Coordinates of C-alpha atoms in Angstrom, one line a residue:
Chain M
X456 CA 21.4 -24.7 3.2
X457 CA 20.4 -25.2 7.1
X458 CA 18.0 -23.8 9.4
X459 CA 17.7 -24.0 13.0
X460 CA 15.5 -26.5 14.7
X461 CA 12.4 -26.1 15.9
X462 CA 13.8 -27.0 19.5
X463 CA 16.6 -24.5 19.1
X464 CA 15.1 -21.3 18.2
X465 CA 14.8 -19.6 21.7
X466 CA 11.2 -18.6 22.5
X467 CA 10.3 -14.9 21.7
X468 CA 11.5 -12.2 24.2
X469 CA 7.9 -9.9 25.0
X470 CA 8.8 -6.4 25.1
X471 CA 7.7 -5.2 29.0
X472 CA 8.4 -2.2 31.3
X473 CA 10.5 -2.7 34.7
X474 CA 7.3 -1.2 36.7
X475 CA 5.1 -3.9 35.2
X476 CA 4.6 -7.1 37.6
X477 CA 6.9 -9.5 35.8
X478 CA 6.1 -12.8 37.6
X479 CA 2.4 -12.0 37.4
X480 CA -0.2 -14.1 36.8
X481 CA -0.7 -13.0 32.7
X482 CA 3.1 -14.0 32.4
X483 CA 3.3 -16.9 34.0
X484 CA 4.2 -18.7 30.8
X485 CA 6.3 -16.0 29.8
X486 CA 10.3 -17.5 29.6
X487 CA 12.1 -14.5 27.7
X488 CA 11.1 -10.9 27.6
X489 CA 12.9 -7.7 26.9
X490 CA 13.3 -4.5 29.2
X491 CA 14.8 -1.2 29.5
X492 CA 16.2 0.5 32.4
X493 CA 18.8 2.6 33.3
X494 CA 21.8 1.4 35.1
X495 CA 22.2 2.2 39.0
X496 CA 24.1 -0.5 40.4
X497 CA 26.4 -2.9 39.3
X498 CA 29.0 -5.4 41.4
X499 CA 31.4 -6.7 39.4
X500 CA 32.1 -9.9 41.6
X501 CA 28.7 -11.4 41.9
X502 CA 28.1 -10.4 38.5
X503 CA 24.8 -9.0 39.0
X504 CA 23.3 -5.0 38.0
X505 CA 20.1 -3.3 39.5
X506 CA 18.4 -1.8 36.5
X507 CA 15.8 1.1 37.1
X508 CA 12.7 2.4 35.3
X509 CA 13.8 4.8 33.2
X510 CA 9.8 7.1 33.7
X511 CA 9.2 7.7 37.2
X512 CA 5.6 6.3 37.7
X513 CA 3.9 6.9 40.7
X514 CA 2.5 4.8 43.3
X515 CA 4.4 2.0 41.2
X516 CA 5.3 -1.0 42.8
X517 CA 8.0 -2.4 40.7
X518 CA 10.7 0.3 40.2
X519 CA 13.8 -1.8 39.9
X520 CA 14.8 -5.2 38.8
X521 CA 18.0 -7.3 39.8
X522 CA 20.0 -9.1 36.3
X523 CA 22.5 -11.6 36.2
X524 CA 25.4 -10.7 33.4
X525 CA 27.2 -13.4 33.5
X526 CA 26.3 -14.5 30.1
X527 CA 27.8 -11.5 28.7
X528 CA 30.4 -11.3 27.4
X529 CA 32.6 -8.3 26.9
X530 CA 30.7 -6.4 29.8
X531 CA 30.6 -2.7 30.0
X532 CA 28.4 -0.5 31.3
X533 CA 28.3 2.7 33.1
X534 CA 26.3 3.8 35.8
X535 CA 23.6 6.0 34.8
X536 CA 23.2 4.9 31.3
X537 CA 20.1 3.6 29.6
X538 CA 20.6 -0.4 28.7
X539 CA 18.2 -2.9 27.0
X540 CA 18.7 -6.3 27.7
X541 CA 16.7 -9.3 27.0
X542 CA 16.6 -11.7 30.0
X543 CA 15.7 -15.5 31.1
X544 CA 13.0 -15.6 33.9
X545 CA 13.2 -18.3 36.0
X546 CA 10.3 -19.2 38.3
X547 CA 9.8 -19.0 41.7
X548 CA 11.4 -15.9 42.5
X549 CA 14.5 -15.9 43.3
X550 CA 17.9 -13.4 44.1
X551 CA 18.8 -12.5 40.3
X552 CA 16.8 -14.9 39.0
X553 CA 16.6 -12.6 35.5
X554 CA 19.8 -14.3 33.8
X555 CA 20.7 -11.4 30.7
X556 CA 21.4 -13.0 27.0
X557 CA 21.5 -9.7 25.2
X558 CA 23.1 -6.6 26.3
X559 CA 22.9 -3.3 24.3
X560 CA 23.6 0.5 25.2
X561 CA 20.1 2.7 24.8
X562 CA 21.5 6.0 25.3
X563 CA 20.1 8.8 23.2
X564 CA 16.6 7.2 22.7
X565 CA 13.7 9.3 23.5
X566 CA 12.1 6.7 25.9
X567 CA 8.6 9.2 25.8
X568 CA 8.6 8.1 22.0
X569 CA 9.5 4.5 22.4
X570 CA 6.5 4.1 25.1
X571 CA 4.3 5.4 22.6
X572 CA 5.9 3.1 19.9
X573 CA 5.0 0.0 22.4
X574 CA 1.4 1.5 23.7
X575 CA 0.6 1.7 19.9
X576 CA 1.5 -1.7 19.2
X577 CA -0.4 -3.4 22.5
X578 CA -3.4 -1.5 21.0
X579 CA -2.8 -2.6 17.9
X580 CA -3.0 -6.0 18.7
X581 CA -5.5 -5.7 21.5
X582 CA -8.4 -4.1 18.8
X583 CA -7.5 -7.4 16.3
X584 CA -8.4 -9.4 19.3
X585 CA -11.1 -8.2 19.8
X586 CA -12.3 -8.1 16.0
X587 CA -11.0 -11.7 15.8
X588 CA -12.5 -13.5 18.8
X589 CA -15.3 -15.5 17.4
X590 CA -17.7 -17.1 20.1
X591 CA -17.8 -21.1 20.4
X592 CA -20.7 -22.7 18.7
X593 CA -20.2 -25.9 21.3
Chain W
X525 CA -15.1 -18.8 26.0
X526 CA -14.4 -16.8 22.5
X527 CA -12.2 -19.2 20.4
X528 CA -9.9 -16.2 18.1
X529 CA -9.0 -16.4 14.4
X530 CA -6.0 -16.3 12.6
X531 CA -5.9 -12.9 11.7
X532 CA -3.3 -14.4 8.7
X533 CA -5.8 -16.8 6.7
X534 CA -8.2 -15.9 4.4
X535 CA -11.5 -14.2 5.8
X536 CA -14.6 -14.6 4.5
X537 CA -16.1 -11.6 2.4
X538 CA -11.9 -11.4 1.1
X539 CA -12.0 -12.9 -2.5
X540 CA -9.0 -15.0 -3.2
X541 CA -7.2 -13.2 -6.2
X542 CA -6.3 -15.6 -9.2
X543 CA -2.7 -15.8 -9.5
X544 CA -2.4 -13.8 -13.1
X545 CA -3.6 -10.7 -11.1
X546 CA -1.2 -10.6 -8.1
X547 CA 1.0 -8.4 -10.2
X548 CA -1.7 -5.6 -9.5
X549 CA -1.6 -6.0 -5.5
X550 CA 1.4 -3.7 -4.4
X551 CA 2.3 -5.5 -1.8
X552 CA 3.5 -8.6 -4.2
X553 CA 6.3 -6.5 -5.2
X554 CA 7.3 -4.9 -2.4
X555 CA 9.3 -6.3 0.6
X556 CA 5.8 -6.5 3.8
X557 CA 7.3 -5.2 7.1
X558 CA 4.7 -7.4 8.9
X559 CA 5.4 -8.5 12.3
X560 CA 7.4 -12.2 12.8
X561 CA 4.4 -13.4 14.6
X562 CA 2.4 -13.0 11.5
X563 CA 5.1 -13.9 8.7
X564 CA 5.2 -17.2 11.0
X565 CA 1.2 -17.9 10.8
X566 CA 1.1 -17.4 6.6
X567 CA 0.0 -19.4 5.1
X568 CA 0.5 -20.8 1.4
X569 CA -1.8 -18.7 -1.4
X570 CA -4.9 -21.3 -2.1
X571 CA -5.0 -20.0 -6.0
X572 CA -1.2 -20.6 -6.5
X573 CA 0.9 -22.5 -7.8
X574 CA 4.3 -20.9 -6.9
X575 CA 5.7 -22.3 -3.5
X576 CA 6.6 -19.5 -1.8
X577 CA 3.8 -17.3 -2.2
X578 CA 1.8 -16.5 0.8
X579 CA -1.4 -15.0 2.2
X580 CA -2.3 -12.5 4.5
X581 CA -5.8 -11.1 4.1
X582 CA -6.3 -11.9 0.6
X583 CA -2.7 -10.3 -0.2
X584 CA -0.2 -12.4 -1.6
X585 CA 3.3 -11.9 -0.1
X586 CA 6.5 -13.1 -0.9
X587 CA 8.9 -10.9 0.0
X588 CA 9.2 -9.2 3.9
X589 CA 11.6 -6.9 5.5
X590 CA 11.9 -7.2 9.4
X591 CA 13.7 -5.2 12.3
X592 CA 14.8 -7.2 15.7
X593 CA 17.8 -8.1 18.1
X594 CA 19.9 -11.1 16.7
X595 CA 19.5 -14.0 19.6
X596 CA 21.4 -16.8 17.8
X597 CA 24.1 -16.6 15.5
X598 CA 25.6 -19.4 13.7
X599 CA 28.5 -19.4 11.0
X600 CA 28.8 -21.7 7.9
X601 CA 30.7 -21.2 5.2
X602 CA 28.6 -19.7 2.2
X603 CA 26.3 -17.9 4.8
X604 CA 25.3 -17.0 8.4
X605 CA 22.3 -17.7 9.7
X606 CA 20.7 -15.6 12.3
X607 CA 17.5 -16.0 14.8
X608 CA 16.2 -12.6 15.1
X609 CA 13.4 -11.6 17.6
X610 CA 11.4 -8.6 17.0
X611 CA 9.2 -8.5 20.3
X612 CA 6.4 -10.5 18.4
X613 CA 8.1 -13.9 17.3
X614 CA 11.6 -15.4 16.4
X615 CA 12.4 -16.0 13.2
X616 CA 15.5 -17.7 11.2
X617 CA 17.6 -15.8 8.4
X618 CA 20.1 -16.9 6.0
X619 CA 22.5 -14.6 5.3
X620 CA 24.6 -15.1 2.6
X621 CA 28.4 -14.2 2.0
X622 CA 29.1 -12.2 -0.7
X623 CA 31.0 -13.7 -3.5
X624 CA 34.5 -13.3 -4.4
X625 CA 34.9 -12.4 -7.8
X626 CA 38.3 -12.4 -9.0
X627 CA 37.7 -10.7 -11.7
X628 CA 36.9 -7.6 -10.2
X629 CA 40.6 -7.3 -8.9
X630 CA 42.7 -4.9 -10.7
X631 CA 46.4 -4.5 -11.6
X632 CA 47.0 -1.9 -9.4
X633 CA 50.5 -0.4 -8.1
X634 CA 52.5 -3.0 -6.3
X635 CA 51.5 -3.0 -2.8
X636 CA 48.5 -0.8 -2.8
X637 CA 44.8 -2.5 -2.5
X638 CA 42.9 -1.6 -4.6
X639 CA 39.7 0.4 -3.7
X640 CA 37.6 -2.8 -4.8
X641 CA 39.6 -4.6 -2.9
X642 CA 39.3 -2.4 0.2
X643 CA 35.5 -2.4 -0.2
X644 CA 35.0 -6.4 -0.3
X645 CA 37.3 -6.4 3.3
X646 CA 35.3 -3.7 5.0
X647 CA 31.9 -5.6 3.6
X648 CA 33.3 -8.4 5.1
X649 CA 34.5 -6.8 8.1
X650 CA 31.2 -5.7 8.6
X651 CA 29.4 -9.0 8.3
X652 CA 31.6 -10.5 11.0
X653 CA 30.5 -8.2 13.0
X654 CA 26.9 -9.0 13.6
X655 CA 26.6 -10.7 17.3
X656 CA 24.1 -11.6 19.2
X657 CA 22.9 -8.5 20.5
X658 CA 22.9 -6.0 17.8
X659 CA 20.1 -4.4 16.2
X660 CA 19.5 -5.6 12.2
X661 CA 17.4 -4.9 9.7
X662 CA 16.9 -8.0 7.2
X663 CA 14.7 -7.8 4.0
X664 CA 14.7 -10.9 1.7
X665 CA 12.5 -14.0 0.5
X666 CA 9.9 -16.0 2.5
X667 CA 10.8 -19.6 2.1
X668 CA 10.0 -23.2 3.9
X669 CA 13.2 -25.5 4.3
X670 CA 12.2 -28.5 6.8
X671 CA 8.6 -27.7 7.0
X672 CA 9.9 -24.3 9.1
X673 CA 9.7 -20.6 7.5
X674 CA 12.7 -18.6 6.8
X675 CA 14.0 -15.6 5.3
X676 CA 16.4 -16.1 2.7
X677 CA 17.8 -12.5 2.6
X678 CA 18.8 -10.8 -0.6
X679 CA 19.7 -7.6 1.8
X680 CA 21.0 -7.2 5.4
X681 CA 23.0 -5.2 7.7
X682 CA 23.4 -3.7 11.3
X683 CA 21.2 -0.9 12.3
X684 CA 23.4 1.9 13.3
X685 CA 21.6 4.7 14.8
X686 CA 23.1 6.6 18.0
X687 CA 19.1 8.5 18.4
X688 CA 17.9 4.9 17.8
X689 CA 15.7 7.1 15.7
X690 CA 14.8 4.3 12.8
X691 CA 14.0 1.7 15.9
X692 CA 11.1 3.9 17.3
X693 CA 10.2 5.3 14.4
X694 CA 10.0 1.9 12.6
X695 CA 7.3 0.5 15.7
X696 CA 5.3 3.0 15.0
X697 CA 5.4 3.1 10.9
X698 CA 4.8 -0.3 10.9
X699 CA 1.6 -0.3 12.9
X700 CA 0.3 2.9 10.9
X701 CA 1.1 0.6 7.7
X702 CA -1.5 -2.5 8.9
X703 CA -4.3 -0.7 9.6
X704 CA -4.0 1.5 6.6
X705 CA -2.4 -1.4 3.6
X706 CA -2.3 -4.4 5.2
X707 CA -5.4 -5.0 7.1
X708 CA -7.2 -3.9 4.0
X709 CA -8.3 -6.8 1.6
X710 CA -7.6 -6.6 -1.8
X711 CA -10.6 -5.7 -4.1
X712 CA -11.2 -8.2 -7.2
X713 CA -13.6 -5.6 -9.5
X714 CA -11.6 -3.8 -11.7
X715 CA -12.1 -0.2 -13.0
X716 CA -13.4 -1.4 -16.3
X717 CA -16.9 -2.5 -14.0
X718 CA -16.3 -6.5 -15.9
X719 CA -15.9 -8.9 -12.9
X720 CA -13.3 -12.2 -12.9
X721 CA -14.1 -15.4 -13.9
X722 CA -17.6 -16.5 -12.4
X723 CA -19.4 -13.4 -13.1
X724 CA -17.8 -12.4 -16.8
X725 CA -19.7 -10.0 -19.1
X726 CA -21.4 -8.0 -16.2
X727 CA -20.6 -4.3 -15.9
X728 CA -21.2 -1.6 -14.1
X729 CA -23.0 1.2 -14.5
X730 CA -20.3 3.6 -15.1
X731 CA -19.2 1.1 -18.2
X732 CA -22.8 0.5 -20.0
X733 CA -23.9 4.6 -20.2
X734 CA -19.6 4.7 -21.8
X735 CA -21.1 2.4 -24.6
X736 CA -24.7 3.9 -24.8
X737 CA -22.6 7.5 -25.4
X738 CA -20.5 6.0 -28.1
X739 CA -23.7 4.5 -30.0
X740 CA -26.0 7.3 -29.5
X741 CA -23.0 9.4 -31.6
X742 CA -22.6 6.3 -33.9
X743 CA -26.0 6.2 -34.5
X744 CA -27.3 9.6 -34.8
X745 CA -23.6 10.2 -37.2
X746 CA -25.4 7.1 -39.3
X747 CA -29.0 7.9 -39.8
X748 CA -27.9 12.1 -40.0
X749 CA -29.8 13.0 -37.0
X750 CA -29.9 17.1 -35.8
X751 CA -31.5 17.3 -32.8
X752 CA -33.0 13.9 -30.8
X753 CA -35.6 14.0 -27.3
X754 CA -34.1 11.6 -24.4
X755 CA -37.1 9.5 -24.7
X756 CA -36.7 9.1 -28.8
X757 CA -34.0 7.1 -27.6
X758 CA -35.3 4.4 -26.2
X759 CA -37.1 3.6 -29.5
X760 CA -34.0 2.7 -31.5
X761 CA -32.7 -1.3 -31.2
X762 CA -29.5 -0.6 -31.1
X763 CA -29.0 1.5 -28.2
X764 CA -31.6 0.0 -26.8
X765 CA -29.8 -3.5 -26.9
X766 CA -26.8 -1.6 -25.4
X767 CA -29.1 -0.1 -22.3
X768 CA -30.0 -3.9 -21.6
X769 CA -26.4 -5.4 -21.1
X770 CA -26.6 -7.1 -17.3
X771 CA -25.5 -4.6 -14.7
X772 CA -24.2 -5.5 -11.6
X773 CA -25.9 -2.3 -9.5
X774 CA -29.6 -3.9 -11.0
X775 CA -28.5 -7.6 -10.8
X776 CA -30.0 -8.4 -7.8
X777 CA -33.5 -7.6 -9.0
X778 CA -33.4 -10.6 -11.3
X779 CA -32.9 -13.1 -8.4
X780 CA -36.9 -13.3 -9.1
X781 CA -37.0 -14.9 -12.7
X782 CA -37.1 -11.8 -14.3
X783 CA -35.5 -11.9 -17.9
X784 CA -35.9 -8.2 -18.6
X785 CA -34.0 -5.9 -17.0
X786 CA -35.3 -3.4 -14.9
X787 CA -37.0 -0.1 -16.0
X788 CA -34.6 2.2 -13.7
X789 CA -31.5 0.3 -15.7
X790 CA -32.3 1.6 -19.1
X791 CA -33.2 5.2 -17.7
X792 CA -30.2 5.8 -16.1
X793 CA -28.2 4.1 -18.7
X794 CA -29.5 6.7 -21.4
X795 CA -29.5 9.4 -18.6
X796 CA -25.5 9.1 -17.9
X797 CA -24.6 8.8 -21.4
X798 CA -26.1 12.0 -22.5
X799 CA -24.3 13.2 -19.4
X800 CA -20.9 11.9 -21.1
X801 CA -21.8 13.7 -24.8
X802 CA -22.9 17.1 -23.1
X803 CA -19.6 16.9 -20.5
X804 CA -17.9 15.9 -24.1
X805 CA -18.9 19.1 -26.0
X806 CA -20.8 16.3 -28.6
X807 CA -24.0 17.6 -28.1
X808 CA -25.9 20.6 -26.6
X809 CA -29.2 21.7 -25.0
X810 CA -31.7 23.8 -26.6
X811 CA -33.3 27.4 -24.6
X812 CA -36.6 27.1 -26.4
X813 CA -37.6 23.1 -25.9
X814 CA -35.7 21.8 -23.2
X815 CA -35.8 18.5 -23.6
X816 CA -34.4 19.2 -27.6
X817 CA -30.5 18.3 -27.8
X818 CA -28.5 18.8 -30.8
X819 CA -25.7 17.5 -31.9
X820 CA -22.8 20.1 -32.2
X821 CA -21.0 19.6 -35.8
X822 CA -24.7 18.8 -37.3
X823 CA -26.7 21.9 -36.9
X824 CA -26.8 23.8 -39.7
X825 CA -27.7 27.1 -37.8
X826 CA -24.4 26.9 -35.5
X827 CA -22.6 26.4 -38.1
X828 CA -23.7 29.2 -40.6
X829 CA -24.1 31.5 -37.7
X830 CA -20.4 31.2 -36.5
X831 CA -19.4 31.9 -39.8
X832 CA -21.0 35.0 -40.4
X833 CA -19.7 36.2 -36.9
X834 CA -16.3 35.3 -37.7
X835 CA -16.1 37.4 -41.1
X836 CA -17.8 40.2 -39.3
X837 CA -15.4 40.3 -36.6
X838 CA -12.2 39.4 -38.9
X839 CA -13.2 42.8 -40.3
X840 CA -12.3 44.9 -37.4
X841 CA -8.8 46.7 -37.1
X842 CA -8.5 44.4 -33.9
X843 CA -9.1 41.1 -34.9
X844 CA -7.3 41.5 -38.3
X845 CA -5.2 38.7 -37.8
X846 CA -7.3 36.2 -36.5
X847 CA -10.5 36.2 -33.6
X848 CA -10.2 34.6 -30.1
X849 CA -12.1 31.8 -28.9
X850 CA -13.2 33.2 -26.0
X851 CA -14.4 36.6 -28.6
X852 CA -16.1 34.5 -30.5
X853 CA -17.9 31.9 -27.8
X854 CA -19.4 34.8 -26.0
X855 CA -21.0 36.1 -29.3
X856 CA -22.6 33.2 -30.4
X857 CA -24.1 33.0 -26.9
X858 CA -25.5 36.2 -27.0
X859 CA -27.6 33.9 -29.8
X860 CA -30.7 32.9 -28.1
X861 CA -31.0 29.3 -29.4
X862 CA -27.4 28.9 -28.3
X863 CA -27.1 29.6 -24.6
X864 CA -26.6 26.6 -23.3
X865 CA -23.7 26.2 -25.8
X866 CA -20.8 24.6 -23.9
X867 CA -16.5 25.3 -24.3
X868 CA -16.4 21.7 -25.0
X869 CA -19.0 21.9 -27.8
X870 CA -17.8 25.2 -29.1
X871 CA -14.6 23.4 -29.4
X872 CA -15.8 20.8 -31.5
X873 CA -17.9 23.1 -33.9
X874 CA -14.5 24.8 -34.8
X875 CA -12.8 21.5 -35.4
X876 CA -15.1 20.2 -37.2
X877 CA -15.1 23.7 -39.5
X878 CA -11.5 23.2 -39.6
X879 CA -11.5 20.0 -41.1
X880 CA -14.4 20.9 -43.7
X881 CA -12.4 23.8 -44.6
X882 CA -14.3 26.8 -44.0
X883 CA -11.8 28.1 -40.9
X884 CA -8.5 28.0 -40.2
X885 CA -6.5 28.2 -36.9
X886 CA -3.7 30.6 -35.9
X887 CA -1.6 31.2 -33.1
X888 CA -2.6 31.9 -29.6
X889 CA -6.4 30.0 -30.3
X890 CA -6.9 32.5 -33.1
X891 CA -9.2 31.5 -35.7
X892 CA -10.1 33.1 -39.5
X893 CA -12.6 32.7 -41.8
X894 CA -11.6 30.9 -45.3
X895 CA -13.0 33.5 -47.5

């Protein structure tokens, strides 16, 4: 039998939102995470797709997000369709500096209920946080 | 700055369970759709001595089920393993390839596959599919090859769901099932009140008044008692030796030296098990003294008085052929000394009478007289 390494597994991919501030300060450390947005650009030559939110939010500063696809491998998409991907993000910011690994076709989900299905499980692990923390007796 | 605990080890006020109980925790035999990040942080049960058990709470797991995206694929040739990321952690599976048997081939018609033969290609077929990418769901066996945790899987497959139904469903059901199974430590008392191990031969409450019931009948069967006063009780060794058996609700009051045990202890004990004899139909209350209670298939007067109603009613054109229960319990209540007369204890009176001979039971809770 064989595993993979330690040094090979690749690091977890967080589930975020497109309007969240990726590069923000709470995920600076963050080197994989997983989005979902609907397709509303795409250019075949520089390999590259803008991805939108799929909720309007208002007053949201982050609506969009620019991926590299070269790393996949067939490539289809169509415009207009819901997509999750789980990208690489590279710091500092840079032109399609989110590089995708995975690519899969959403369409059909009920984002209102998949939302929910996240919010429950940030809560979730916010509240055993909080029951966990245990203050320093140093 | 708050330091926080692994929310996987063992917390205090959880009691590790001793390995020949595991078998009662359900989630021992069932496959624990915890998150990666937490099938990750197990660790190995303290109280066991099989490997691959582990502990989360003070539930011992050794089989898991897990939904995520495949990130890493890798082929060999008796199995695949796969690095599957469910939002929470990465995790490695081994996948194995199904077996071909031989054996199962048949003789079929020259150049036609048989259907066996069609199914192990499309199983097949289906295995090679998995990419990186694609949504699985993975249930198998938690194991530790090079100090790293796995998941040997026994079952395995792509999800296919064009709603992606199952995916958002499966979030959502699997945070309902921590904070209502998971997150909840196992309790060690069992329903029998006797404690494991340290604490053996204390009982609870519930338990000692079952025993002081059984003796009080035992006793008063023995000696030929009638009628008895709660207090009268008290005065007799036996069940008094039964009243003093430690109980964990009164325990702590002997942290002082006492030997005795309390007062309270041997009031309630006697208290619940006349409780369990009236509920039982063994015994009943008297209307004129009210602390008097009698025991059912003893009293003389019950007895003869349901017999004379019974031969008086069996008279009547109506109740030739036998007189209802119900007939005859609300006549004998009519009686005052037997108001308080229970169903329960009306049915044991007419057992007992059966079984001494003197009335016989028909169809439809019927009952006759032996004349």
């Amino acid at each position: 039998m064989s595993s993979f390494s330690s040094t090979n597994i690749p690091p977890v991919a967080e589930i975020c939102h497109i309007h969240e501030d990726i590069f923000s300060q709470e995920r600076k450390h963050t080197k994989r995470i997983r989005i979902i947005g609907r397709l509303q650009e795409k250019d075949i030559n520089r390999h590259t797709v803008v991805l939108t939110s799929p909720v309007t939010q208002p007053n949201v500063k982050h609506s969009s997000v620019k991926v590299c696809v070269k790393l996949i491998y067939p490539f289809e998409a169509r415009l207009g369709s819901l997509y999750e991907t789980i990208v690489e993000v590279l710091q500092p910011e840079e032109d399609g500096n989110l590089h995708a690994h995975t690519w899969r076709c959403m369409d059909g989900l009920d984002i209102i209920m998949y939302y929910k299905g996240i919010q429950m499980r940030r809560e979730y692990f916010s509240q055993r946080n909080i029951n966990q923390a245990v203050p320093d007796t140093g | 700055m708050c330091a926080v605990k692994d929310p996987t080890s063992l917390e205090s006020g959880c009691t590790i369970i001793p390995e020949n109980r595991w078998k009662k925790d359900p989630l021992f035999s069932c496959c624990c759709n915890l998150f990666i990040k937490d099938i990750l942080d197990l660790r190995p049960y303290p109280s066991g001595s099989q490997e691959c058990v582990f502990v989360y709470k003070n539930h011992p797991i050794r089989w898991v089920t897990t939904m995520g995206i495949i990130v890493k694929a890798e082929e060999k040739a008796k199995f695949h393993i796969y690095a599957v990321d469910d939002g929470t952690g990465v995790i490695s599976c081994v996948c194995w390839k199904p077996k071909e048997d031989f054996n199962l081939r048949s003789n079929g018609e020259d150049g036609a596959q048989s259907l066996i033969e069609r199914m192990e290609n499309w199983h097949l077929e289906q295995l090679s599919c998995l990419e990186i990418g694609d949504l699985v769901n993975i249930r198998g066996k938690l194991i530790i090859y090079r100090e790293m945790k796995q998941i040997s899987a026994f079952s395995y497959g792509k999800v296919v769901d064009p709603s992606h139904t199952l995916e958002v469903r499966g979030m959502q059901d699997q945070v309902l099932r921590y904070t209502s199974v998971y997150d909840n430590p196992l309790k060690s008392t069992e329903h029998s009140g006797i404690k494991d191990q340290g604490t053996e031969g204390i009982k609870s409450m519930e338990g000692i008044s079952q025993e002081v019931a059984e003796k009080i009948l035992l006793v008063s069967t023995r000696e030929k008692y009638q009628n008895f006063h709660l207090y009268e009780l008290e005065t007799v060794p036996d069940i008094y030796k039964v009243c003093c058996q430690p109980c964990e609700e009164f325990i702590n009051g002997k942290e002082n030296g006492e030997k005795s045990p309390p007062s309270e202890q041997i009031a309630l004990a006697l208290k619940n098990g006349v409780k369990h004899l009236l509920e039982k139909g063994h015994i009943f209350k008297s209307k004129r003294d009210r602390g008097l209670l009698h025991l059912t298939t003893a009293n003389k007067d019950l007895r003869d008085v349901t017999c004379r109603i019974l031969r008086a009613e069996c008279r009547k054109q109506e109740y030739i052929n036998g007189c209802q229960f119900q007939h005859l319990y609300n006549n004998i209540k009519t009686r005052t000394d037997f108001q308080y007369l229970t169903h329960s204890a009306m049915r044991n009176l007419l057992n007992s009478l059966e079984e001494q001979g003197l009335v016989i039971s028909c169809n439809n809770y019927q009952f006759l007289p032996v004349r």
